């Protein structure tokens, strides 16, 4: 049983899975591995670094990939969009800001426009600019997001798109790490899934192994939404977005004490320790950027293996449900004779 959806048709891919463009984690090797396995991989453009983007597109070795940007940060360096389009990115994803300044250029270049949204207002704005694909991101997701849950946001946007923009494909994101999550996303009305945390814990991800080991021994209760990981990096994220990261010494000490952390001397001291821990692989004293799906992640494996396993499980579950449904219909038919 193959899962053909509007997403697979639109992107000419085998499986309805796109890897999330996680800043600092989703490089060219990860994106290429996901594409090679039948999905579409996205490089994480993050806050914008031309040298890093050039290197990671090189690491993709001309495999068909796309790229994602933090939209409010891209507005500060709009030339980076041209860099990505020059590499023939098949799709560009915009998240956390108005897509209006960039949507026309993306579409005129022939790339698919993906808009990640966190509520209905964002979804309506994405439709207004002609998004080809909308990603409904729930608060379960790792990294930055907002307050809506995946389980209700996806079907609400699906219903809206059915009336307002029926040609627009829909992806679910947030808490999806296995075949059960993908199958559920499809049943909720999505055409596929954008998966982050599960690929964050892959061998190709640009993530320190110590952080991955910390995540695979944790459960979903071990994460929280907070602003302190942005404060300590002096990254001014706009409201209402917060970050989901693992609870650790740093987060537990400063979450709820933001005013104290903002004191210049304190902030400089904590920032120094945070950056050192990030580079050395100390998961207690820096940000470990993983979502609630960490409780479903138990190993670190190649991204291609992960994608194939997710697909096999989803296909088995959906085929089994369809078979049971047919058996029930057959049984009821005999009773009515």
PDB file of C-alpha atoms in Angstrom, residues 69-327:
ATOM      1  CA  UNK A  69      13.841  30.644   6.646  1.00  0.00           C
ATOM      2  CA  UNK A  70      12.868  32.409   9.854  1.00  0.00           C
ATOM      3  CA  UNK A  71      10.930  35.079   8.004  1.00  0.00           C
ATOM      4  CA  UNK A  72      11.485  38.032  10.331  1.00  0.00           C
ATOM      5  CA  UNK A  73      15.218  37.365  10.206  1.00  0.00           C
ATOM      6  CA  UNK A  74      15.252  36.959   6.410  1.00  0.00           C
ATOM      7  CA  UNK A  75      13.773  40.468   6.223  1.00  0.00           C
ATOM      8  CA  UNK A  76      17.087  41.741   7.587  1.00  0.00           C
ATOM      9  CA  UNK A  77      19.089  39.928   4.875  1.00  0.00           C
ATOM     10  CA  UNK A  78      16.717  39.482   1.923  1.00  0.00           C
ATOM     11  CA  UNK A  79      19.609  38.780  -0.430  1.00  0.00           C
ATOM     12  CA  UNK A  80      19.814  35.286   1.080  1.00  0.00           C
ATOM     13  CA  UNK A  81      16.625  34.355  -0.725  1.00  0.00           C
ATOM     14  CA  UNK A  82      18.368  34.976  -4.049  1.00  0.00           C
ATOM     15  CA  UNK A  83      21.275  32.801  -2.923  1.00  0.00           C
ATOM     16  CA  UNK A  84      18.911  29.917  -2.204  1.00  0.00           C
ATOM     17  CA  UNK A  85      16.959  30.352  -5.433  1.00  0.00           C
ATOM     18  CA  UNK A  86      20.247  30.378  -7.355  1.00  0.00           C
ATOM     19  CA  UNK A  87      20.780  26.844  -6.047  1.00  0.00           C
ATOM     20  CA  UNK A  88      17.467  25.817  -7.650  1.00  0.00           C
ATOM     21  CA  UNK A  89      15.745  25.133  -4.342  1.00  0.00           C
ATOM     22  CA  UNK A  90      12.605  23.169  -5.169  1.00  0.00           C
ATOM     23  CA  UNK A  91      10.693  24.736  -2.269  1.00  0.00           C
ATOM     24  CA  UNK A  92      11.167  27.622   0.132  1.00  0.00           C
ATOM     25  CA  UNK A  93       9.488  27.575   3.520  1.00  0.00           C
ATOM     26  CA  UNK A  94       8.708  30.787   5.408  1.00  0.00           C
ATOM     27  CA  UNK A  95       7.974  30.677   9.134  1.00  0.00           C
ATOM     28  CA  UNK A  96       7.352  33.194  11.920  1.00  0.00           C
ATOM     29  CA  UNK A  97       6.568  36.357  10.034  1.00  0.00           C
ATOM     30  CA  UNK A  98       4.677  37.855   7.125  1.00  0.00           C
ATOM     31  CA  UNK A  99       5.338  36.034   3.825  1.00  0.00           C
ATOM     32  CA  UNK A 100       4.202  39.055   1.814  1.00  0.00           C
ATOM     33  CA  UNK A 101       7.661  40.512   0.976  1.00  0.00           C
ATOM     34  CA  UNK A 102       9.025  37.196  -0.324  1.00  0.00           C
ATOM     35  CA  UNK A 103       6.138  35.172  -1.756  1.00  0.00           C
ATOM     36  CA  UNK A 104       6.085  36.731  -5.255  1.00  0.00           C
ATOM     37  CA  UNK A 105       9.810  36.156  -5.814  1.00  0.00           C
ATOM     38  CA  UNK A 106       9.639  32.547  -4.636  1.00  0.00           C
ATOM     39  CA  UNK A 107       6.725  31.752  -6.901  1.00  0.00           C
ATOM     40  CA  UNK A 108       8.178  33.595  -9.888  1.00  0.00           C
ATOM     41  CA  UNK A 109      11.327  31.487  -9.551  1.00  0.00           C
ATOM     42  CA  UNK A 110       9.271  28.322  -9.910  1.00  0.00           C
ATOM     43  CA  UNK A 111       9.860  27.109  -6.360  1.00  0.00           C
ATOM     44  CA  UNK A 112       6.967  25.888  -4.247  1.00  0.00           C
ATOM     45  CA  UNK A 113       5.996  28.324  -1.513  1.00  0.00           C
ATOM     46  CA  UNK A 114       5.559  26.665   1.879  1.00  0.00           C
ATOM     47  CA  UNK A 115       4.157  28.753   4.721  1.00  0.00           C
ATOM     48  CA  UNK A 116       4.317  27.408   8.256  1.00  0.00           C
ATOM     49  CA  UNK A 117       1.475  28.700  10.408  1.00  0.00           C
ATOM     50  CA  UNK A 118       0.500  28.442  14.063  1.00  0.00           C
ATOM     51  CA  UNK A 119      -3.092  29.708  14.036  1.00  0.00           C
ATOM     52  CA  UNK A 120      -5.978  30.562  11.745  1.00  0.00           C
ATOM     53  CA  UNK A 121      -4.871  34.159  11.216  1.00  0.00           C
ATOM     54  CA  UNK A 122      -1.548  32.893   9.877  1.00  0.00           C
ATOM     55  CA  UNK A 123      -3.347  30.362   7.669  1.00  0.00           C
ATOM     56  CA  UNK A 124      -5.520  33.054   6.095  1.00  0.00           C
ATOM     57  CA  UNK A 125      -2.443  35.199   5.433  1.00  0.00           C
ATOM     58  CA  UNK A 126      -0.717  32.241   3.757  1.00  0.00           C
ATOM     59  CA  UNK A 127      -3.691  31.689   1.467  1.00  0.00           C
ATOM     60  CA  UNK A 128      -3.742  35.384   0.585  1.00  0.00           C
ATOM     61  CA  UNK A 129      -0.160  35.209  -0.761  1.00  0.00           C
ATOM     62  CA  UNK A 130      -0.826  32.034  -2.730  1.00  0.00           C
ATOM     63  CA  UNK A 131       1.006  29.453  -0.624  1.00  0.00           C
ATOM     64  CA  UNK A 132       1.295  26.122  -2.418  1.00  0.00           C
ATOM     65  CA  UNK A 133       1.674  24.264   0.881  1.00  0.00           C
ATOM     66  CA  UNK A 134       0.658  25.239   4.399  1.00  0.00           C
ATOM     67  CA  UNK A 135       2.259  23.616   7.436  1.00  0.00           C
ATOM     68  CA  UNK A 136       0.000  23.578  10.501  1.00  0.00           C
ATOM     69  CA  UNK A 137       2.498  23.566  13.373  1.00  0.00           C
ATOM     70  CA  UNK A 138       1.267  22.564  16.797  1.00  0.00           C
ATOM     71  CA  UNK A 139       2.803  23.606  20.102  1.00  0.00           C
ATOM     72  CA  UNK A 140       4.177  20.081  20.613  1.00  0.00           C
ATOM     73  CA  UNK A 141       6.921  20.859  18.096  1.00  0.00           C
ATOM     74  CA  UNK A 142      10.511  21.413  19.111  1.00  0.00           C
ATOM     75  CA  UNK A 143      12.034  24.813  18.587  1.00  0.00           C
ATOM     76  CA  UNK A 144       9.901  27.886  18.062  1.00  0.00           C
ATOM     77  CA  UNK A 145       6.142  27.846  17.848  1.00  0.00           C
ATOM     78  CA  UNK A 146       3.002  29.157  19.492  1.00  0.00           C
ATOM     79  CA  UNK A 147       0.057  27.845  21.478  1.00  0.00           C
ATOM     80  CA  UNK A 148      -2.305  25.762  19.327  1.00  0.00           C
ATOM     81  CA  UNK A 149      -2.167  21.953  19.468  1.00  0.00           C
ATOM     82  CA  UNK A 150      -1.593  19.871  16.347  1.00  0.00           C
ATOM     83  CA  UNK A 151      -4.647  17.655  16.910  1.00  0.00           C
ATOM     84  CA  UNK A 152      -7.134  20.531  16.574  1.00  0.00           C
ATOM     85  CA  UNK A 153      -5.210  22.962  14.398  1.00  0.00           C
ATOM     86  CA  UNK A 154      -4.756  20.539  11.485  1.00  0.00           C
ATOM     87  CA  UNK A 155      -8.439  19.659  10.910  1.00  0.00           C
ATOM     88  CA  UNK A 156      -9.541  23.258  11.416  1.00  0.00           C
ATOM     89  CA  UNK A 157      -7.147  24.449   8.728  1.00  0.00           C
ATOM     90  CA  UNK A 158      -8.113  21.486   6.533  1.00  0.00           C
ATOM     91  CA  UNK A 159     -11.754  22.556   6.705  1.00  0.00           C
ATOM     92  CA  UNK A 160     -10.807  26.156   5.947  1.00  0.00           C
ATOM     93  CA  UNK A 161      -8.681  25.201   2.945  1.00  0.00           C
ATOM     94  CA  UNK A 162     -11.407  22.967   1.532  1.00  0.00           C
ATOM     95  CA  UNK A 163     -13.544  26.094   1.150  1.00  0.00           C
ATOM     96  CA  UNK A 164     -11.015  28.899   0.627  1.00  0.00           C
ATOM     97  CA  UNK A 165      -8.107  27.278  -1.250  1.00  0.00           C
ATOM     98  CA  UNK A 166      -8.816  23.670  -2.237  1.00  0.00           C
ATOM     99  CA  UNK A 167      -5.669  23.415  -4.354  1.00  0.00           C
ATOM    100  CA  UNK A 168      -3.416  24.220  -1.374  1.00  0.00           C
ATOM    101  CA  UNK A 169      -1.768  21.191   0.219  1.00  0.00           C
ATOM    102  CA  UNK A 170      -1.631  20.843   4.001  1.00  0.00           C
ATOM    103  CA  UNK A 171       1.074  19.345   6.210  1.00  0.00           C
ATOM    104  CA  UNK A 172       0.864  18.570   9.913  1.00  0.00           C
ATOM    105  CA  UNK A 173       3.799  19.342  12.199  1.00  0.00           C
ATOM    106  CA  UNK A 174       4.399  18.949  15.907  1.00  0.00           C
ATOM    107  CA  UNK A 175       4.690  15.659  17.775  1.00  0.00           C
ATOM    108  CA  UNK A 176       4.949  13.450  14.672  1.00  0.00           C
ATOM    109  CA  UNK A 177       7.807  10.972  14.979  1.00  0.00           C
ATOM    110  CA  UNK A 178       6.536   7.605  13.767  1.00  0.00           C
ATOM    111  CA  UNK A 179       4.013   5.912  11.503  1.00  0.00           C
ATOM    112  CA  UNK A 180       1.208   6.441  13.995  1.00  0.00           C
ATOM    113  CA  UNK A 181       1.731  10.183  13.818  1.00  0.00           C
ATOM    114  CA  UNK A 182       1.794  10.244  10.028  1.00  0.00           C
ATOM    115  CA  UNK A 183      -1.310   8.064   9.784  1.00  0.00           C
ATOM    116  CA  UNK A 184      -3.099  10.298  12.283  1.00  0.00           C
ATOM    117  CA  UNK A 185      -2.087  13.423  10.350  1.00  0.00           C
ATOM    118  CA  UNK A 186      -3.586  12.001   7.169  1.00  0.00           C
ATOM    119  CA  UNK A 187      -6.793  11.089   8.994  1.00  0.00           C
ATOM    120  CA  UNK A 188      -7.011  14.643  10.351  1.00  0.00           C
ATOM    121  CA  UNK A 189      -7.066  15.971   6.813  1.00  0.00           C
ATOM    122  CA  UNK A 190      -3.386  16.653   6.111  1.00  0.00           C
ATOM    123  CA  UNK A 191      -1.684  15.623   2.882  1.00  0.00           C
ATOM    124  CA  UNK A 192       1.515  14.683   4.696  1.00  0.00           C
ATOM    125  CA  UNK A 193       3.786  15.652   7.554  1.00  0.00           C
ATOM    126  CA  UNK A 194       6.678  17.981   8.258  1.00  0.00           C
ATOM    127  CA  UNK A 195       8.915  16.090  10.682  1.00  0.00           C
ATOM    128  CA  UNK A 196      11.596  17.714  12.817  1.00  0.00           C
ATOM    129  CA  UNK A 197      12.588  16.074  16.099  1.00  0.00           C
ATOM    130  CA  UNK A 198      12.774  12.535  14.694  1.00  0.00           C
ATOM    131  CA  UNK A 199      15.226  13.702  12.005  1.00  0.00           C
ATOM    132  CA  UNK A 200      17.050  15.850  14.578  1.00  0.00           C
ATOM    133  CA  UNK A 201      18.015  12.511  16.121  1.00  0.00           C
ATOM    134  CA  UNK A 202      19.539  11.149  12.911  1.00  0.00           C
ATOM    135  CA  UNK A 203      23.149  10.478  12.015  1.00  0.00           C
ATOM    136  CA  UNK A 204      23.133  13.172   9.320  1.00  0.00           C
ATOM    137  CA  UNK A 205      21.804  15.971  11.540  1.00  0.00           C
ATOM    138  CA  UNK A 206      24.239  18.680  12.631  1.00  0.00           C
ATOM    139  CA  UNK A 207      23.542  17.931  16.283  1.00  0.00           C
ATOM    140  CA  UNK A 208      26.067  17.009  18.972  1.00  0.00           C
ATOM    141  CA  UNK A 209      25.703  13.332  19.868  1.00  0.00           C
ATOM    142  CA  UNK A 210      25.544  14.238  23.568  1.00  0.00           C
ATOM    143  CA  UNK A 211      22.372  16.241  22.936  1.00  0.00           C
ATOM    144  CA  UNK A 212      20.836  13.384  20.977  1.00  0.00           C
ATOM    145  CA  UNK A 213      21.691  10.905  23.747  1.00  0.00           C
ATOM    146  CA  UNK A 214      20.056  13.190  26.311  1.00  0.00           C
ATOM    147  CA  UNK A 215      16.908  13.361  24.201  1.00  0.00           C
ATOM    148  CA  UNK A 216      16.524   9.637  23.572  1.00  0.00           C
ATOM    149  CA  UNK A 217      16.596   8.890  27.295  1.00  0.00           C
ATOM    150  CA  UNK A 218      13.935  11.534  28.031  1.00  0.00           C
ATOM    151  CA  UNK A 219      10.156  11.530  27.795  1.00  0.00           C
ATOM    152  CA  UNK A 220       7.738  14.150  26.495  1.00  0.00           C
ATOM    153  CA  UNK A 221       7.337  15.609  29.977  1.00  0.00           C
ATOM    154  CA  UNK A 222      11.006  16.591  29.834  1.00  0.00           C
ATOM    155  CA  UNK A 223      10.388  19.532  27.481  1.00  0.00           C
ATOM    156  CA  UNK A 224       8.915  22.965  28.055  1.00  0.00           C
ATOM    157  CA  UNK A 225       8.145  26.196  26.224  1.00  0.00           C
ATOM    158  CA  UNK A 226      10.273  29.125  27.336  1.00  0.00           C
ATOM    159  CA  UNK A 227      11.952  32.369  26.273  1.00  0.00           C
ATOM    160  CA  UNK A 228      15.160  32.079  28.302  1.00  0.00           C
ATOM    161  CA  UNK A 229      17.061  30.242  25.533  1.00  0.00           C
ATOM    162  CA  UNK A 230      16.449  33.242  23.274  1.00  0.00           C
ATOM    163  CA  UNK A 231      17.236  35.804  25.940  1.00  0.00           C
ATOM    164  CA  UNK A 232      20.603  34.243  26.716  1.00  0.00           C
ATOM    165  CA  UNK A 233      21.536  34.306  23.015  1.00  0.00           C
ATOM    166  CA  UNK A 234      20.309  37.897  22.690  1.00  0.00           C
ATOM    167  CA  UNK A 235      17.917  36.868  19.946  1.00  0.00           C
ATOM    168  CA  UNK A 236      14.825  39.076  20.072  1.00  0.00           C
ATOM    169  CA  UNK A 237      11.999  36.766  19.037  1.00  0.00           C
ATOM    170  CA  UNK A 238       8.638  38.453  18.387  1.00  0.00           C
ATOM    171  CA  UNK A 239       5.545  37.493  20.338  1.00  0.00           C
ATOM    172  CA  UNK A 240       3.721  35.133  20.536  1.00  0.00           C
ATOM    173  CA  UNK A 241       6.521  32.734  19.651  1.00  0.00           C
ATOM    174  CA  UNK A 242       8.365  30.789  22.328  1.00  0.00           C
ATOM    175  CA  UNK A 243      10.840  27.912  22.140  1.00  0.00           C
ATOM    176  CA  UNK A 244      10.309  24.286  23.122  1.00  0.00           C
ATOM    177  CA  UNK A 245      13.489  22.769  24.508  1.00  0.00           C
ATOM    178  CA  UNK A 246      14.434  20.123  27.038  1.00  0.00           C
ATOM    179  CA  UNK A 247      14.316  21.009  30.705  1.00  0.00           C
ATOM    180  CA  UNK A 248      17.837  21.114  32.101  1.00  0.00           C
ATOM    181  CA  UNK A 249      19.853  22.977  34.689  1.00  0.00           C
ATOM    182  CA  UNK A 250      19.961  26.206  32.712  1.00  0.00           C
ATOM    183  CA  UNK A 251      16.278  26.221  31.767  1.00  0.00           C
ATOM    184  CA  UNK A 252      15.084  25.167  35.216  1.00  0.00           C
ATOM    185  CA  UNK A 253      17.191  27.842  36.901  1.00  0.00           C
ATOM    186  CA  UNK A 254      16.096  30.780  34.750  1.00  0.00           C
ATOM    187  CA  UNK A 255      12.599  30.024  33.470  1.00  0.00           C
ATOM    188  CA  UNK A 256      10.347  32.329  35.496  1.00  0.00           C
ATOM    189  CA  UNK A 257      13.275  34.573  36.424  1.00  0.00           C
ATOM    190  CA  UNK A 258      13.521  36.415  33.119  1.00  0.00           C
ATOM    191  CA  UNK A 259      13.872  39.846  34.708  1.00  0.00           C
ATOM    192  CA  UNK A 260      16.913  38.688  36.658  1.00  0.00           C
ATOM    193  CA  UNK A 261      18.424  37.047  33.595  1.00  0.00           C
ATOM    194  CA  UNK A 262      18.031  40.320  31.687  1.00  0.00           C
ATOM    195  CA  UNK A 263      20.421  42.127  34.039  1.00  0.00           C
ATOM    196  CA  UNK A 264      23.446  42.956  31.818  1.00  0.00           C
ATOM    197  CA  UNK A 265      26.121  41.390  34.035  1.00  0.00           C
ATOM    198  CA  UNK A 266      24.068  38.259  34.634  1.00  0.00           C
ATOM    199  CA  UNK A 267      23.205  37.921  30.959  1.00  0.00           C
ATOM    200  CA  UNK A 268      26.839  38.199  29.852  1.00  0.00           C
ATOM    201  CA  UNK A 269      27.933  35.558  32.353  1.00  0.00           C
ATOM    202  CA  UNK A 270      25.150  33.130  31.426  1.00  0.00           C
ATOM    203  CA  UNK A 271      25.641  33.692  27.709  1.00  0.00           C
ATOM    204  CA  UNK A 272      29.307  32.767  27.966  1.00  0.00           C
ATOM    205  CA  UNK A 273      28.446  29.516  29.723  1.00  0.00           C
ATOM    206  CA  UNK A 274      25.584  28.757  27.348  1.00  0.00           C
ATOM    207  CA  UNK A 275      27.743  29.137  24.223  1.00  0.00           C
ATOM    208  CA  UNK A 276      30.576  27.080  25.688  1.00  0.00           C
ATOM    209  CA  UNK A 277      28.146  24.301  26.613  1.00  0.00           C
ATOM    210  CA  UNK A 278      26.633  24.396  23.118  1.00  0.00           C
ATOM    211  CA  UNK A 279      30.013  23.806  21.493  1.00  0.00           C
ATOM    212  CA  UNK A 280      31.295  21.257  24.010  1.00  0.00           C
ATOM    213  CA  UNK A 281      28.142  19.149  24.050  1.00  0.00           C
ATOM    214  CA  UNK A 282      26.994  19.838  27.599  1.00  0.00           C
ATOM    215  CA  UNK A 283      23.207  19.200  27.589  1.00  0.00           C
ATOM    216  CA  UNK A 284      22.664  20.623  31.085  1.00  0.00           C
ATOM    217  CA  UNK A 285      23.815  24.154  30.381  1.00  0.00           C
ATOM    218  CA  UNK A 286      22.590  25.062  26.912  1.00  0.00           C
ATOM    219  CA  UNK A 287      19.504  24.653  24.741  1.00  0.00           C
ATOM    220  CA  UNK A 288      18.571  21.134  23.619  1.00  0.00           C
ATOM    221  CA  UNK A 289      16.076  21.895  20.852  1.00  0.00           C
ATOM    222  CA  UNK A 290      13.710  18.947  20.691  1.00  0.00           C
ATOM    223  CA  UNK A 291       9.941  18.613  20.964  1.00  0.00           C
ATOM    224  CA  UNK A 292       7.486  16.485  22.905  1.00  0.00           C
ATOM    225  CA  UNK A 293       8.145  13.692  20.416  1.00  0.00           C
ATOM    226  CA  UNK A 294      11.388  13.065  22.307  1.00  0.00           C
ATOM    227  CA  UNK A 295       9.439  10.456  24.269  1.00  0.00           C
ATOM    228  CA  UNK A 296       8.931   8.532  21.010  1.00  0.00           C
ATOM    229  CA  UNK A 297      12.593   8.642  19.988  1.00  0.00           C
ATOM    230  CA  UNK A 298      14.794   5.837  21.283  1.00  0.00           C
ATOM    231  CA  UNK A 299      17.798   5.755  18.976  1.00  0.00           C
ATOM    232  CA  UNK A 300      19.906   7.694  16.483  1.00  0.00           C
ATOM    233  CA  UNK A 301      19.800   6.251  12.982  1.00  0.00           C
ATOM    234  CA  UNK A 302      20.280   7.318   9.352  1.00  0.00           C
ATOM    235  CA  UNK A 303      17.500   9.575   8.108  1.00  0.00           C
ATOM    236  CA  UNK A 304      16.672   7.277   5.205  1.00  0.00           C
ATOM    237  CA  UNK A 305      16.044   4.359   7.560  1.00  0.00           C
ATOM    238  CA  UNK A 306      13.855   6.546   9.747  1.00  0.00           C
ATOM    239  CA  UNK A 307      11.738   7.725   6.833  1.00  0.00           C
ATOM    240  CA  UNK A 308      11.272   4.216   5.445  1.00  0.00           C
ATOM    241  CA  UNK A 309      10.254   2.875   8.853  1.00  0.00           C
ATOM    242  CA  UNK A 310       7.759   5.704   9.369  1.00  0.00           C
ATOM    243  CA  UNK A 311       6.246   5.001   5.969  1.00  0.00           C
ATOM    244  CA  UNK A 312       6.060   1.227   6.500  1.00  0.00           C
ATOM    245  CA  UNK A 313       4.339   1.651   9.853  1.00  0.00           C
ATOM    246  CA  UNK A 314       1.870   4.234   8.531  1.00  0.00           C
ATOM    247  CA  UNK A 315       1.011   2.080   5.525  1.00  0.00           C
ATOM    248  CA  UNK A 316       0.501  -0.978   7.742  1.00  0.00           C
ATOM    249  CA  UNK A 317      -1.762   0.924  10.123  1.00  0.00           C
ATOM    250  CA  UNK A 318      -3.879   2.511   7.417  1.00  0.00           C
ATOM    251  CA  UNK A 319      -4.152  -0.702   5.434  1.00  0.00           C
ATOM    252  CA  UNK A 320      -5.137  -2.601   8.585  1.00  0.00           C
ATOM    253  CA  UNK A 321      -7.833  -0.077   9.426  1.00  0.00           C
ATOM    254  CA  UNK A 322      -9.156  -0.182   5.882  1.00  0.00           C
ATOM    255  CA  UNK A 323      -9.261  -3.996   5.971  1.00  0.00           C
ATOM    256  CA  UNK A 324     -11.097  -4.020   9.300  1.00  0.00           C
ATOM    257  CA  UNK A 325     -13.554  -1.496   7.929  1.00  0.00           C
ATOM    258  CA  UNK A 326     -14.275  -3.651   4.908  1.00  0.00           C
ATOM    259  CA  UNK A 327     -14.688  -6.730   7.098  1.00  0.00           C
TER     260      UNK A 327
END
